[in-house]
Coordinates of C-alpha atoms and ligand atoms in Angstrom, one line a residue:
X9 CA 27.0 -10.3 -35.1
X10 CA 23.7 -10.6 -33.6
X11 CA 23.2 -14.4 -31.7
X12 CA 20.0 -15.5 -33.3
X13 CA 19.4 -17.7 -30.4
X14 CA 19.0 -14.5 -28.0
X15 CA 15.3 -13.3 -28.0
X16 CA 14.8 -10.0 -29.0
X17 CA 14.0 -7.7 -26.8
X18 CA 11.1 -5.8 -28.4
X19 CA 9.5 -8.9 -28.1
X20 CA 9.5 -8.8 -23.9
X21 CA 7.4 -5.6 -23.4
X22 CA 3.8 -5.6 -23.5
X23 CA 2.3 -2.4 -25.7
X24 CA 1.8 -0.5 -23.1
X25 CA 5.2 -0.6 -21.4
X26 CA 6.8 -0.4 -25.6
X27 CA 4.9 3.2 -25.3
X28 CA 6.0 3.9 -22.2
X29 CA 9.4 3.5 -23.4
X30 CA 9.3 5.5 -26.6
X31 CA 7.6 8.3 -24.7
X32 CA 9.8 8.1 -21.3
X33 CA 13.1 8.0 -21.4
X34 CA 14.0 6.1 -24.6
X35 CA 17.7 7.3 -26.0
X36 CA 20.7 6.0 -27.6
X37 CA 19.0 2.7 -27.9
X38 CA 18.3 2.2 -24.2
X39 CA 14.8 2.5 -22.3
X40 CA 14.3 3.1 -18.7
X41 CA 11.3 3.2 -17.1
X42 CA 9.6 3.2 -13.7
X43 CA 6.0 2.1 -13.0
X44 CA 4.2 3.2 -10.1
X45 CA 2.4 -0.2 -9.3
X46 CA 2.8 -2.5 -6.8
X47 CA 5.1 -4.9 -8.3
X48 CA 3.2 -8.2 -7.0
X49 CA 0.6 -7.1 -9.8
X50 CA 2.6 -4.8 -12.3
X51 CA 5.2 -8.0 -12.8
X52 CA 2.7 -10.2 -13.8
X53 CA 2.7 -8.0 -17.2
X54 CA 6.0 -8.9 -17.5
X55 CA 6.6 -12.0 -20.4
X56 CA 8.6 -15.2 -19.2
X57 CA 12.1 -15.8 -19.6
X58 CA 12.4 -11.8 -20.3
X59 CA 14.1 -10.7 -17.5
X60 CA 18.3 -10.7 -17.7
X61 CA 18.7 -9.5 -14.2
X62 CA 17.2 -8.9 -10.9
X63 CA 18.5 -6.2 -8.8
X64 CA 16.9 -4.7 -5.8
X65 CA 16.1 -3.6 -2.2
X66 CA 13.0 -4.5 -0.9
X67 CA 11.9 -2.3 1.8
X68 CA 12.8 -2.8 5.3
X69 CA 10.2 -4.4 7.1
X70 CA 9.2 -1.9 9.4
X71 CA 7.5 -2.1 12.5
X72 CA 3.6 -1.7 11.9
X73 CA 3.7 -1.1 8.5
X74 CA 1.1 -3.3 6.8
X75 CA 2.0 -4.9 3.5
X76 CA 0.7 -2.0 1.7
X77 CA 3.6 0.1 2.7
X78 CA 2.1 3.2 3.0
X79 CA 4.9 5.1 4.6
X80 CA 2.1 8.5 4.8
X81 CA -0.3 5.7 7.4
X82 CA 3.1 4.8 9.1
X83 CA 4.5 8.3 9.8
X84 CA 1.3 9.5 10.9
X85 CA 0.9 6.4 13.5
X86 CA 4.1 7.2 15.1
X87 CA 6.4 9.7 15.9
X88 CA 8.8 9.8 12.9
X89 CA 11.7 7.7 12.9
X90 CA 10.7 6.4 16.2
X91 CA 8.7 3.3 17.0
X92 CA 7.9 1.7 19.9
X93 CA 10.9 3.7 21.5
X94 CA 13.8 2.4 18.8
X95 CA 14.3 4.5 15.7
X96 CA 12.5 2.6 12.5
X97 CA 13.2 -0.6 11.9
X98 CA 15.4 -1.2 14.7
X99 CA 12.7 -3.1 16.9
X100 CA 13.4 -6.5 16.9
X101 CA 10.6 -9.5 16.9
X102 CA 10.7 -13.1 15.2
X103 CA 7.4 -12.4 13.5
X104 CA 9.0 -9.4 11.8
X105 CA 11.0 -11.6 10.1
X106 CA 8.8 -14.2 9.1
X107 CA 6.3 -11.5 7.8
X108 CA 9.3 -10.5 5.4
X109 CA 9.5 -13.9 4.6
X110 CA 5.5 -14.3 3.9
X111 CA 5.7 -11.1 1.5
X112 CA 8.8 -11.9 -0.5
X113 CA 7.5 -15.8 -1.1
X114 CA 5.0 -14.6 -4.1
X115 CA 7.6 -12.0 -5.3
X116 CA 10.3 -14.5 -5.6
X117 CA 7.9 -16.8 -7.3
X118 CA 7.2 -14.1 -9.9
X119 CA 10.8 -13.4 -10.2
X120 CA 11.7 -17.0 -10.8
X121 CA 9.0 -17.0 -13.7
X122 CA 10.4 -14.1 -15.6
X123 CA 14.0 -14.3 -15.5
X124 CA 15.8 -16.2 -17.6
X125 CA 17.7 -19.1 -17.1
X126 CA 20.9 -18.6 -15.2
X127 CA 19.6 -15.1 -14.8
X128 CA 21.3 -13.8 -10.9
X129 CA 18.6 -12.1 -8.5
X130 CA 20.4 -9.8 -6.1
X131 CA 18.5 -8.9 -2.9
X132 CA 19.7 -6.2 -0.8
X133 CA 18.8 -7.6 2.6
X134 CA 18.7 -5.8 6.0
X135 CA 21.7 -8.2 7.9
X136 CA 19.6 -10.1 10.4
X137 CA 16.7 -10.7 8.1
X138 CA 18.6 -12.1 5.3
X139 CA 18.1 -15.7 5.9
X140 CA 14.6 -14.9 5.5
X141 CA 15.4 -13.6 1.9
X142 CA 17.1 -16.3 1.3
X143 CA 14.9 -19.0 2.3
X144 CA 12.1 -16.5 0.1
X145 CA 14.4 -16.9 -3.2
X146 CA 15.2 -20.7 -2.2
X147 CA 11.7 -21.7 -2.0
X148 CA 11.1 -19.5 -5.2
X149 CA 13.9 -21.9 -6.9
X150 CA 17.0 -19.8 -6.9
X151 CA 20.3 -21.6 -6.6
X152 CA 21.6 -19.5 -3.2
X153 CA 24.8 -18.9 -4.5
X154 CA 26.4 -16.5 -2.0
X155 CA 26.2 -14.0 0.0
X156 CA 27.9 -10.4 -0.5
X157 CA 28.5 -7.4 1.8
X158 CA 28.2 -4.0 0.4
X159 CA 30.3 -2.4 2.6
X160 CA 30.2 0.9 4.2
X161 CA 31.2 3.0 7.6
X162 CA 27.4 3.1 9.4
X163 CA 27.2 4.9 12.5
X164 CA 26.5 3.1 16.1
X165 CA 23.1 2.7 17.2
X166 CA 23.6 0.8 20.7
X167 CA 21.4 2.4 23.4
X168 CA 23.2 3.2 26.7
X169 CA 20.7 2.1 29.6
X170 CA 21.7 4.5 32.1
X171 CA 18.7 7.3 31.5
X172 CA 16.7 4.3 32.0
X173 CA 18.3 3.6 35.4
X174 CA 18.1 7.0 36.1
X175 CA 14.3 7.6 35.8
X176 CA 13.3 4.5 37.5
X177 CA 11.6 5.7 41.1
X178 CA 14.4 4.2 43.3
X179 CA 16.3 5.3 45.8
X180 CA 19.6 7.1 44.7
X181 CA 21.6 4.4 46.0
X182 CA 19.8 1.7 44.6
X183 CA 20.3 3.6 41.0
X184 CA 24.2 4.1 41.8
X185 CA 23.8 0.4 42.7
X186 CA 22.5 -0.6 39.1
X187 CA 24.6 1.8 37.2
X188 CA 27.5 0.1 39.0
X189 CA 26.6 -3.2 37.9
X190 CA 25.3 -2.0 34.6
X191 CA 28.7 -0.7 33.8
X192 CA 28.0 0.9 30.2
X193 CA 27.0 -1.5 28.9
X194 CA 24.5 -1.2 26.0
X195 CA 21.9 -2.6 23.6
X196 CA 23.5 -5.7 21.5
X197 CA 24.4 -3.7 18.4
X198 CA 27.3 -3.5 17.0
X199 CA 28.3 -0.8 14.8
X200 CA 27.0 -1.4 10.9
X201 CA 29.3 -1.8 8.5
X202 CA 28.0 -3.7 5.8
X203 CA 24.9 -4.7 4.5
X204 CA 24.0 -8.3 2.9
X205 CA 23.0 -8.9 -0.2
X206 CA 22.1 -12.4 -1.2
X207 CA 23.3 -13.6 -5.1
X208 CA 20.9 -16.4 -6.3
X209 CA 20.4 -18.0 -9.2
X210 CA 17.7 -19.5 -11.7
X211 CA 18.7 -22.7 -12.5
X212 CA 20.4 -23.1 -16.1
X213 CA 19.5 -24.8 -18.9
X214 CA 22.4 -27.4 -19.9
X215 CA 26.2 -26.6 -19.9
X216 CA 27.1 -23.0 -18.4
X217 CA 28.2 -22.0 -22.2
X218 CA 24.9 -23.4 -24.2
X219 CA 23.0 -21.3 -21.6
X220 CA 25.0 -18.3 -22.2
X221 CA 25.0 -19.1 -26.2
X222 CA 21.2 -19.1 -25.7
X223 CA 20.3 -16.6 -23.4
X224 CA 23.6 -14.6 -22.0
X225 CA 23.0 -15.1 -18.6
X226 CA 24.5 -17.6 -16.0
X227 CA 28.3 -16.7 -16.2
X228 CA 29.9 -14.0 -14.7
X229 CA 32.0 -10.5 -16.1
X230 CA 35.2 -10.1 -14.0
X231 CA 37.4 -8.1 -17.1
X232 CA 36.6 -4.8 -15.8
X233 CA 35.2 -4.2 -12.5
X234 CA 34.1 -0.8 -11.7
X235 CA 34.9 -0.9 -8.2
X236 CA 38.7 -2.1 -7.0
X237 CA 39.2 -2.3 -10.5
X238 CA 42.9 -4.0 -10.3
X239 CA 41.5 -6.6 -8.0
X240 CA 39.3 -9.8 -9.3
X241 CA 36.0 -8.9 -7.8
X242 CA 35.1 -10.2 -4.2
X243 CA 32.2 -10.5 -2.2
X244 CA 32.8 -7.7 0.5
X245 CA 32.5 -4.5 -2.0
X246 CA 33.3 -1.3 -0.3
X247 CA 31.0 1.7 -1.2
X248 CA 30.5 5.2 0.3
X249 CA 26.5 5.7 1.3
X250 CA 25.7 7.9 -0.8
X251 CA 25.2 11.9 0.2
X252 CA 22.5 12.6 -2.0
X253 CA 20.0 10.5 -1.3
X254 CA 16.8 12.6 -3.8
X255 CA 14.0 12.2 -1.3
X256 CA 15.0 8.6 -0.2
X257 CA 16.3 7.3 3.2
X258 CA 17.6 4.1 2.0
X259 CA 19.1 5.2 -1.6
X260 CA 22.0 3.0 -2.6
X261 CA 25.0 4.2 -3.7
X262 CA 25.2 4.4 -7.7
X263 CA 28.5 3.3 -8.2
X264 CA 28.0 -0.4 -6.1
X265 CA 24.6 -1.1 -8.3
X266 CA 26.9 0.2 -11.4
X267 CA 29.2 -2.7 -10.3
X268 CA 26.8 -5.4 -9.6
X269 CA 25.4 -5.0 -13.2
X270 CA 28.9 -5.1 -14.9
X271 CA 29.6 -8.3 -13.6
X272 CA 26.3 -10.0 -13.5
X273 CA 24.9 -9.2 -16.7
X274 CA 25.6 -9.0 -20.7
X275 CA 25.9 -5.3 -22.1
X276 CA 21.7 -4.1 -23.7
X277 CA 20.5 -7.1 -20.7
X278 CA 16.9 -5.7 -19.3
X279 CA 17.8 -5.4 -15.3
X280 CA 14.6 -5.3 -13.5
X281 CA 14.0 -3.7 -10.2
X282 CA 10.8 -4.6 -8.3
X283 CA 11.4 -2.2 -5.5
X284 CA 12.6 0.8 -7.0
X285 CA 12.5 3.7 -4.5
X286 CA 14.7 6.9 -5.9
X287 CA 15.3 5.1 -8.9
X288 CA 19.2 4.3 -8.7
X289 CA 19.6 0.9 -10.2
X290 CA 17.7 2.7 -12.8
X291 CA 20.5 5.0 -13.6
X292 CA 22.9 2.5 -12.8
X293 CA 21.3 0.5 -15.5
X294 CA 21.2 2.8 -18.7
X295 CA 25.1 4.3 -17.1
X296 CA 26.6 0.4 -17.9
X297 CA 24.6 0.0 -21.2
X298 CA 21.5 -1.8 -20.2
X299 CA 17.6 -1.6 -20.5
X300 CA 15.3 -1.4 -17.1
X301 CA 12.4 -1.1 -15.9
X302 CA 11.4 -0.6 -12.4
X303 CA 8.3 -0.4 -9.8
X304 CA 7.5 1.7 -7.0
X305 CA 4.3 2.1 -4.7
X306 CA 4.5 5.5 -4.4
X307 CA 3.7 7.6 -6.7
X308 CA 5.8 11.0 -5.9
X309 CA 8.5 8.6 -5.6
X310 CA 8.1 6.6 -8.6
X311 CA 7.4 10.4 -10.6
X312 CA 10.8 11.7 -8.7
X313 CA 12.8 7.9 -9.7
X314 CA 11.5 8.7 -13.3
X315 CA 12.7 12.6 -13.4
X316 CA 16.2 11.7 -11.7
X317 CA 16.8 9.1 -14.6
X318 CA 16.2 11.2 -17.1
X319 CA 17.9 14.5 -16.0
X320 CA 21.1 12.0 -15.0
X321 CA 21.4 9.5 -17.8
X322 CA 19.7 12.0 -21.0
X323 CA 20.5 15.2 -20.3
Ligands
SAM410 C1 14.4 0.0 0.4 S1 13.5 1.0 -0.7 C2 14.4 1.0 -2.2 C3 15.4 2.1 -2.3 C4 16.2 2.1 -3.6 N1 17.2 1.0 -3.7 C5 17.0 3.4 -3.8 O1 18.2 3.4 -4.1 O2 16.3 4.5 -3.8 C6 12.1 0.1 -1.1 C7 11.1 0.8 -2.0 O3 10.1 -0.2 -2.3 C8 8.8 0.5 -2.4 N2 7.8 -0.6 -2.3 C9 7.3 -1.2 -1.2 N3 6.4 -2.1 -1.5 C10 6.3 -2.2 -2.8 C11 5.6 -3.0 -3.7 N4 4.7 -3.9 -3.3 N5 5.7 -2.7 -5.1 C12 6.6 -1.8 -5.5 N6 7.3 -1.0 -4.7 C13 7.2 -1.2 -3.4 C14 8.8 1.5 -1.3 O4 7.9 2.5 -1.5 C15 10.3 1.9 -1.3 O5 10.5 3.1 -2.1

């Protein structure tokens, strides 16, 4: 029987977005779509309270990349993949971090006003930025509840220094010298195997159940876990990259958002993505029964995230 208390849905869209549905991707009950907008203006469509769940990966904050994002300025700035001599992303610098935290401040803020009490936010975070994530959400007014680890097999990405040795104008025995003392050793990165993602929360409104009775959000679906499905859920989740990755070098694997919105949100729940990229929490979304509606920057990508939602979840 339908909660009375729980606000209908059809009430959260504006018209335009309740068009974009019906004409998108609209079937067996559940809408998905994906607007190309930046999402610090597109969200402020968005009503209050009508968010269930936040799920997403903000982009790395790349070296040199302004806070427009344009990926087309950045690859044609620098060699691709490559900046400043370290592949993307890889070059580290304490403003880089602080920037991240500077651009996610007003995000979280418009997060915190549409989702709805006791509603979780779930921020993929690159590992040694994620305290500024977490300050961003804090500040916001997210409860910080934890922190999970996706985790996956990454390759290594320590540099050896020894080419560097090698092309310094020395005398050979002062470069046997230094590679003696040297030793191997390399850059301070350990192989990745995991990636953070900080679980915050929107404070409730009374008693865990009245906020669920009112708004089904705040408590947590352990019943049937899609991932280690004998197990009750932890917080290191295990999760192949994926292999097809539809135009998109940081795609997230399917199954892991697929798991996330199992257990942190109520079956029809609309699970919003700010940062949508390739569009998988999309799919994720309308696979476990629930609405979405993402936003992405770039338009072939937000045209590609719409395409791959609809040839995966309709057809
Ligand atoms: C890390 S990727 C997300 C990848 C995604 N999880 C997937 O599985 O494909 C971040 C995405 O955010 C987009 N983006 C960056 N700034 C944005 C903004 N202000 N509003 C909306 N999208 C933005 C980028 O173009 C990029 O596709």
């Amino acid at each position: 029987m339908k909660n009375e208390n729980v606000i209908d849905d059809v009430d959260l869209f504006t018209a335009r977005q309740q068009k974009l549905f019906r004409s998108s991707v609209a079937h067996n009950d559940l809408s998905a779509i994906i607007e190309n907008e930046d999402c610090r203006i597109g969200m402020k469509q968005l009503k209050e309270n009508s968010i269930s769940l936040i799920l997403t990966d903000p982009p790395y904050f790349i070296d040199g990349m302004g806070d427009d994002w344009n990926t087309q300025k950045l690859k044609a700035r620098v060699k691709p993949g490559v900046i400043g001599s370290l592949p993307a992303g890889m070059k580290f610098s304490v403003k880089q971090g602080q920037e991240l935290q500077k651009f996610l401040t007003p995000v979280a803020e418009e997060w915190m006003r549409v989702i709805r009490p006791g509603g979780f936010c779930l921020v993929f975070s690159q590992n040694r930025l994620a305290h500024r994530t977490a300050i961003a959400l804090e500040d916001a007014g997210f409860e910080i509840r934890d922190v999970l680890i996706w985790r996956y097999e990454g390759q290594a990405k320590a540099f050896s220094q020894d080419h560097f040795i090698r092309k310094r104008k020395i005398s050979a025995e002062e470069k046997d010298r230094l590679l003696h003392k040297i030793g191997g050793r390399k850059t301070p990165q350990l192989k990745p195997q995991g990636e953070m993602i900080i679980l915050g929360q929107a404070p409730r409104e009374g008693t865990f159940v009245d906020n669920w009775d009112k708004w089904e959000t705040g408590l947590i679906d352990v019943n049937n876990p899609l991932i280690n499905a004998s197990q009750f859920p932890g917080t290191v989740i295990p999760s192949n990259k994926p292999k097809e990755r539809y135009g998109h070098m940081t795609a997230k694997p399917v199954d892991l958002l697929q798991h996330l919105i199992r257990i942190f949100s109520a079956p029809r729940a609309l699970v919003l993505d700010s940062f949508a990229g390739s569009g998988s929490t999309g799919v994720a979304a309308i696979l476990e029964g629930r609405d979405f509606i993402g936003y992405e920057i770039e338009s072939e990508m937000a045209s590609r995230a719409q395409e791959r939602i609809k040839v995966t979840c309709y057809e």
